[in-house]
């Protein structure tokens, strides 16, 4: 989901109308796009918080930081085309 | 934040430690352990981010690399989640 928002799908508007009208043009990530993912949950007795959503907003900044490390170029707009950096 | 650390000439995780509290230090320790941070190559494409969301603290590290065709590809994503007290261990690892 976070991968899609960072590098895949966007809704563009022309003349007040969405350009992407269906999933054929609103590109979602496919299983072949997904990298290896490891999740580690920490054990402690703090008050319970969210589990499903908190991981999502972090992906785009972490990815853009990694791309900055490898290319020296900062990303300033989402989504961006991963194949063009 | 990684860009700021880069400008300051500091390691991105070490840089964040200076400004975060005790619970975050434990999270950073775990993130360093799971990514084998200290042993990473100088030019390895690691990027990190840490945030607080829905009362949990999460840290994520993404590794990218450039293929022989010059295109960037995502190799790995490692997420460390501090969601506090949890009930069902299998469910929580699946949803995260």
PDB file of C-alpha atoms in Angstrom:
ATOM      1  CA  UNK A   1       0.000   0.000   0.000  1.00  0.00           C
ATOM      2  CA  UNK A   2       2.758   2.399   0.971  1.00  0.00           C
ATOM      3  CA  UNK A   3       4.780   1.298  -2.063  1.00  0.00           C
ATOM      4  CA  UNK A   4       1.817   2.158  -4.282  1.00  0.00           C
ATOM      5  CA  UNK A   5       1.452   5.633  -2.835  1.00  0.00           C
ATOM      6  CA  UNK A   6       5.182   6.321  -3.135  1.00  0.00           C
ATOM      7  CA  UNK A   7       6.000   5.048  -6.617  1.00  0.00           C
ATOM      8  CA  UNK A   8       2.929   3.791  -8.414  1.00  0.00           C
ATOM      9  CA  UNK A   9      -0.459   5.405  -8.450  1.00  0.00           C
ATOM     10  CA  UNK A  10      -1.575   9.025  -8.769  1.00  0.00           C
ATOM     11  CA  UNK A  11      -4.855  10.734  -9.579  1.00  0.00           C
ATOM     12  CA  UNK A  12      -4.380  13.579 -12.047  1.00  0.00           C
ATOM     13  CA  UNK A  13      -7.052  16.077 -12.971  1.00  0.00           C
ATOM     14  CA  UNK A  14      -7.740  17.721 -16.307  1.00  0.00           C
ATOM     15  CA  UNK A  15     -10.625  20.068 -16.817  1.00  0.00           C
ATOM     16  CA  UNK A  16     -11.935  19.225 -13.352  1.00  0.00           C
ATOM     17  CA  UNK A  17     -12.152  15.525 -14.164  1.00  0.00           C
ATOM     18  CA  UNK A  18      -9.945  12.675 -12.938  1.00  0.00           C
ATOM     19  CA  UNK A  19      -7.715  11.370 -15.721  1.00  0.00           C
ATOM     20  CA  UNK A  20      -7.439   7.898 -14.155  1.00  0.00           C
ATOM     21  CA  UNK A  21     -10.900   6.430 -14.385  1.00  0.00           C
ATOM     22  CA  UNK A  22     -10.198   2.836 -13.459  1.00  0.00           C
ATOM     23  CA  UNK A  23      -7.515   0.480 -12.226  1.00  0.00           C
ATOM     24  CA  UNK A  24      -6.033  -0.007 -15.676  1.00  0.00           C
ATOM     25  CA  UNK A  25      -4.618   3.523 -15.462  1.00  0.00           C
ATOM     26  CA  UNK A  26      -4.377   3.799 -11.664  1.00  0.00           C
ATOM     27  CA  UNK A  27      -1.404   1.474 -11.317  1.00  0.00           C
ATOM     28  CA  UNK A  28      -1.340  -0.611  -8.171  1.00  0.00           C
ATOM     29  CA  UNK A  29       1.738  -2.554  -7.007  1.00  0.00           C
ATOM     30  CA  UNK A  30       1.825  -6.177  -8.055  1.00  0.00           C
ATOM     31  CA  UNK A  31       3.247  -9.098  -6.146  1.00  0.00           C
ATOM     32  CA  UNK A  32       6.400  -8.912  -8.273  1.00  0.00           C
ATOM     33  CA  UNK A  33       6.965  -5.298  -7.127  1.00  0.00           C
ATOM     34  CA  UNK A  34       7.084  -6.177  -3.457  1.00  0.00           C
ATOM     35  CA  UNK A  35      10.561  -6.377  -1.896  1.00  0.00           C
ATOM     36  CA  UNK A  36      11.561  -8.588   1.007  1.00  0.00           C
ATOM     37  CA  UNK A  37       9.876  -7.240   4.130  1.00  0.00           C
ATOM     38  CA  UNK A  38      10.812  -7.991   7.744  1.00  0.00           C
ATOM     39  CA  UNK A  39       8.702  -6.820  10.645  1.00  0.00           C
ATOM     40  CA  UNK A  40       9.881  -6.913  14.251  1.00  0.00           C
ATOM     41  CA  UNK A  41       7.583  -6.125  17.150  1.00  0.00           C
ATOM     42  CA  UNK A  42       9.156  -4.988  20.392  1.00  0.00           C
ATOM     43  CA  UNK A  43       8.177  -6.485  23.704  1.00  0.00           C
ATOM     44  CA  UNK A  44       7.366  -4.059  26.453  1.00  0.00           C
ATOM     45  CA  UNK A  45       4.538  -3.066  28.771  1.00  0.00           C
ATOM     46  CA  UNK A  46       3.796   0.390  27.409  1.00  0.00           C
ATOM     47  CA  UNK A  47       0.195   1.350  26.662  1.00  0.00           C
ATOM     48  CA  UNK A  48      -1.128  -0.348  23.522  1.00  0.00           C
ATOM     49  CA  UNK A  49      -0.995   1.595  20.287  1.00  0.00           C
ATOM     50  CA  UNK A  50      -1.816   0.992  16.641  1.00  0.00           C
ATOM     51  CA  UNK A  51      -0.235  -1.875  14.706  1.00  0.00           C
ATOM     52  CA  UNK A  52      -1.562  -1.953  11.149  1.00  0.00           C
ATOM     53  CA  UNK A  53      -1.365   1.661  10.055  1.00  0.00           C
ATOM     54  CA  UNK A  54       1.716   3.166  11.742  1.00  0.00           C
ATOM     55  CA  UNK A  55       4.118   1.330   9.416  1.00  0.00           C
ATOM     56  CA  UNK A  56       2.607   2.925   6.333  1.00  0.00           C
ATOM     57  CA  UNK A  57       3.631   6.615   6.458  1.00  0.00           C
ATOM     58  CA  UNK A  58       7.261   5.702   7.040  1.00  0.00           C
ATOM     59  CA  UNK A  59       7.897   3.864   3.820  1.00  0.00           C
ATOM     60  CA  UNK A  60       8.030   6.827   1.454  1.00  0.00           C
ATOM     61  CA  UNK A  61      10.500   8.880   3.571  1.00  0.00           C
ATOM     62  CA  UNK A  62      12.701   5.850   4.246  1.00  0.00           C
ATOM     63  CA  UNK A  63      12.690   4.961   0.540  1.00  0.00           C
ATOM     64  CA  UNK A  64      13.465   8.545  -0.505  1.00  0.00           C
ATOM     65  CA  UNK A  65      16.282   8.721   2.054  1.00  0.00           C
ATOM     66  CA  UNK A  66      17.712   5.480   0.649  1.00  0.00           C
ATOM     67  CA  UNK A  67      17.513   6.866  -2.890  1.00  0.00           C
ATOM     68  CA  UNK A  68      19.218  10.058  -1.711  1.00  0.00           C
ATOM     69  CA  UNK A  69      22.029   7.916  -0.288  1.00  0.00           C
ATOM     70  CA  UNK A  70      22.521   6.041  -3.549  1.00  0.00           C
ATOM     71  CA  UNK A  71      21.967   8.839  -6.077  1.00  0.00           C
ATOM     72  CA  UNK A  72      22.634  12.044  -4.110  1.00  0.00           C
ATOM     73  CA  UNK A  73      19.336  13.395  -5.454  1.00  0.00           C
ATOM     74  CA  UNK A  74      16.539  14.333  -3.037  1.00  0.00           C
ATOM     75  CA  UNK A  75      12.970  13.423  -4.024  1.00  0.00           C
ATOM     76  CA  UNK A  76      10.543  16.271  -3.487  1.00  0.00           C
ATOM     77  CA  UNK A  77       7.280  14.992  -4.962  1.00  0.00           C
ATOM     78  CA  UNK A  78       5.204  11.833  -4.608  1.00  0.00           C
ATOM     79  CA  UNK A  79       4.526   9.623  -6.402  1.00  0.00           C
ATOM     80  CA  UNK A  80       7.721   9.426  -8.388  1.00  0.00           C
ATOM     81  CA  UNK A  81       8.831   6.950 -11.020  1.00  0.00           C
ATOM     82  CA  UNK A  82      11.306   4.574  -9.399  1.00  0.00           C
ATOM     83  CA  UNK A  83      12.723   3.544 -12.748  1.00  0.00           C
ATOM     84  CA  UNK A  84      13.642   7.146 -13.570  1.00  0.00           C
ATOM     85  CA  UNK A  85      15.678   8.209 -10.528  1.00  0.00           C
TER      86      UNK A  85
ATOM     87  CA  UNK B   1      16.072  13.875   8.347  1.00  0.00           C
ATOM     88  CA  UNK B   2      18.662  11.692   6.611  1.00  0.00           C
ATOM     89  CA  UNK B   3      19.484  14.676   4.394  1.00  0.00           C
ATOM     90  CA  UNK B   4      20.059  16.838   7.487  1.00  0.00           C
ATOM     91  CA  UNK B   5      22.263  14.121   9.012  1.00  0.00           C
ATOM     92  CA  UNK B   6      24.166  13.940   5.730  1.00  0.00           C
ATOM     93  CA  UNK B   7      24.753  17.720   5.771  1.00  0.00           C
ATOM     94  CA  UNK B   8      25.974  17.445   9.365  1.00  0.00           C
ATOM     95  CA  UNK B   9      28.267  14.569   8.386  1.00  0.00           C
ATOM     96  CA  UNK B  10      26.595  12.256  10.885  1.00  0.00           C
ATOM     97  CA  UNK B  11      25.232   8.724  10.810  1.00  0.00           C
ATOM     98  CA  UNK B  12      21.426   8.979  10.261  1.00  0.00           C
ATOM     99  CA  UNK B  13      20.475   6.843  13.274  1.00  0.00           C
ATOM    100  CA  UNK B  14      23.059   8.393  15.611  1.00  0.00           C
ATOM    101  CA  UNK B  15      21.888  11.831  14.536  1.00  0.00           C
ATOM    102  CA  UNK B  16      18.315  11.043  15.521  1.00  0.00           C
ATOM    103  CA  UNK B  17      19.343   9.668  18.934  1.00  0.00           C
ATOM    104  CA  UNK B  18      20.356  13.143  20.097  1.00  0.00           C
ATOM    105  CA  UNK B  19      16.834  14.449  19.722  1.00  0.00           C
ATOM    106  CA  UNK B  20      14.703  11.491  20.819  1.00  0.00           C
ATOM    107  CA  UNK B  21      13.580  10.110  24.198  1.00  0.00           C
ATOM    108  CA  UNK B  22      14.323   6.898  26.042  1.00  0.00           C
ATOM    109  CA  UNK B  23      11.677   4.721  24.413  1.00  0.00           C
ATOM    110  CA  UNK B  24      12.945   5.812  21.001  1.00  0.00           C
ATOM    111  CA  UNK B  25      16.530   4.909  21.970  1.00  0.00           C
ATOM    112  CA  UNK B  26      15.411   1.300  22.557  1.00  0.00           C
ATOM    113  CA  UNK B  27      13.665   1.314  19.182  1.00  0.00           C
ATOM    114  CA  UNK B  28      16.796   2.626  17.491  1.00  0.00           C
ATOM    115  CA  UNK B  29      18.874  -0.060  19.226  1.00  0.00           C
ATOM    116  CA  UNK B  30      16.540  -2.733  17.874  1.00  0.00           C
ATOM    117  CA  UNK B  31      16.558  -1.197  14.392  1.00  0.00           C
ATOM    118  CA  UNK B  32      20.365  -1.128  14.410  1.00  0.00           C
ATOM    119  CA  UNK B  33      20.440  -4.761  15.487  1.00  0.00           C
ATOM    120  CA  UNK B  34      17.950  -6.017  12.902  1.00  0.00           C
ATOM    121  CA  UNK B  35      19.569  -4.144  10.015  1.00  0.00           C
ATOM    122  CA  UNK B  36      23.102  -5.009  11.160  1.00  0.00           C
ATOM    123  CA  UNK B  37      23.617  -1.259  10.924  1.00  0.00           C
ATOM    124  CA  UNK B  38      27.175  -1.031  12.202  1.00  0.00           C
ATOM    125  CA  UNK B  39      28.401  -3.579   9.660  1.00  0.00           C
ATOM    126  CA  UNK B  40      26.784  -1.927   6.640  1.00  0.00           C
ATOM    127  CA  UNK B  41      28.915  -0.938   3.695  1.00  0.00           C
ATOM    128  CA  UNK B  42      29.850   2.734   3.324  1.00  0.00           C
ATOM    129  CA  UNK B  43      27.970   3.052   0.049  1.00  0.00           C
ATOM    130  CA  UNK B  44      25.059   0.758   0.882  1.00  0.00           C
ATOM    131  CA  UNK B  45      21.771   2.403   0.001  1.00  0.00           C
ATOM    132  CA  UNK B  46      20.049   2.475   3.390  1.00  0.00           C
ATOM    133  CA  UNK B  47      17.438   5.075   4.291  1.00  0.00           C
ATOM    134  CA  UNK B  48      15.608   5.266   7.600  1.00  0.00           C
ATOM    135  CA  UNK B  49      12.538   6.963   9.012  1.00  0.00           C
ATOM    136  CA  UNK B  50      11.041   7.032  12.510  1.00  0.00           C
ATOM    137  CA  UNK B  51       7.626   8.293  13.451  1.00  0.00           C
ATOM    138  CA  UNK B  52       4.902   8.163  16.062  1.00  0.00           C
ATOM    139  CA  UNK B  53       1.495   7.155  14.782  1.00  0.00           C
ATOM    140  CA  UNK B  54      -1.677   6.055  16.615  1.00  0.00           C
ATOM    141  CA  UNK B  55       0.279   6.017  19.874  1.00  0.00           C
ATOM    142  CA  UNK B  56       2.884   3.580  18.540  1.00  0.00           C
ATOM    143  CA  UNK B  57       6.458   4.367  17.627  1.00  0.00           C
ATOM    144  CA  UNK B  58       7.743   2.815  14.416  1.00  0.00           C
ATOM    145  CA  UNK B  59      11.113   2.774  12.740  1.00  0.00           C
ATOM    146  CA  UNK B  60      11.686   1.616   9.201  1.00  0.00           C
ATOM    147  CA  UNK B  61      14.830   1.033   7.173  1.00  0.00           C
ATOM    148  CA  UNK B  62      14.749   0.566   3.408  1.00  0.00           C
ATOM    149  CA  UNK B  63      17.657  -0.723   1.355  1.00  0.00           C
ATOM    150  CA  UNK B  64      17.914   0.114  -2.319  1.00  0.00           C
ATOM    151  CA  UNK B  65      20.598  -0.659  -4.820  1.00  0.00           C
ATOM    152  CA  UNK B  66      21.428   0.236  -8.387  1.00  0.00           C
ATOM    153  CA  UNK B  67      21.224  -2.635 -10.817  1.00  0.00           C
ATOM    154  CA  UNK B  68      23.603  -3.173 -13.715  1.00  0.00           C
ATOM    155  CA  UNK B  69      21.126  -1.269 -15.884  1.00  0.00           C
ATOM    156  CA  UNK B  70      21.526   1.766 -13.614  1.00  0.00           C
ATOM    157  CA  UNK B  71      17.971   1.493 -12.318  1.00  0.00           C
ATOM    158  CA  UNK B  72      17.258   1.700  -8.619  1.00  0.00           C
ATOM    159  CA  UNK B  73      15.541  -1.273  -7.088  1.00  0.00           C
ATOM    160  CA  UNK B  74      14.228  -1.847  -3.575  1.00  0.00           C
ATOM    161  CA  UNK B  75      16.035  -4.765  -1.925  1.00  0.00           C
ATOM    162  CA  UNK B  76      14.612  -4.939   1.527  1.00  0.00           C
ATOM    163  CA  UNK B  77      12.352  -3.230   4.031  1.00  0.00           C
ATOM    164  CA  UNK B  78      12.863  -3.751   7.770  1.00  0.00           C
ATOM    165  CA  UNK B  79      10.282  -2.332  10.157  1.00  0.00           C
ATOM    166  CA  UNK B  80      10.528  -2.226  13.942  1.00  0.00           C
ATOM    167  CA  UNK B  81       7.300  -1.545  15.759  1.00  0.00           C
ATOM    168  CA  UNK B  82       6.845  -0.460  19.345  1.00  0.00           C
ATOM    169  CA  UNK B  83       3.105  -0.829  19.812  1.00  0.00           C
ATOM    170  CA  UNK B  84       3.290  -1.414  23.559  1.00  0.00           C
ATOM    171  CA  UNK B  85       1.271  -4.165  25.126  1.00  0.00           C
ATOM    172  CA  UNK B  86      -0.292  -6.570  22.614  1.00  0.00           C
ATOM    173  CA  UNK B  87      -2.778  -9.445  22.814  1.00  0.00           C
ATOM    174  CA  UNK B  88      -2.345 -11.768  19.832  1.00  0.00           C
ATOM    175  CA  UNK B  89       1.282 -12.229  18.704  1.00  0.00           C
ATOM    176  CA  UNK B  90       0.477 -13.819  15.336  1.00  0.00           C
ATOM    177  CA  UNK B  91      -2.127 -11.246  14.349  1.00  0.00           C
ATOM    178  CA  UNK B  92       0.075  -8.271  15.160  1.00  0.00           C
ATOM    179  CA  UNK B  93       3.021  -9.491  13.046  1.00  0.00           C
ATOM    180  CA  UNK B  94       0.706 -10.099  10.096  1.00  0.00           C
ATOM    181  CA  UNK B  95      -0.996  -6.713  10.123  1.00  0.00           C
ATOM    182  CA  UNK B  96       2.160  -4.688  10.489  1.00  0.00           C
TER     183      UNK B  96
END
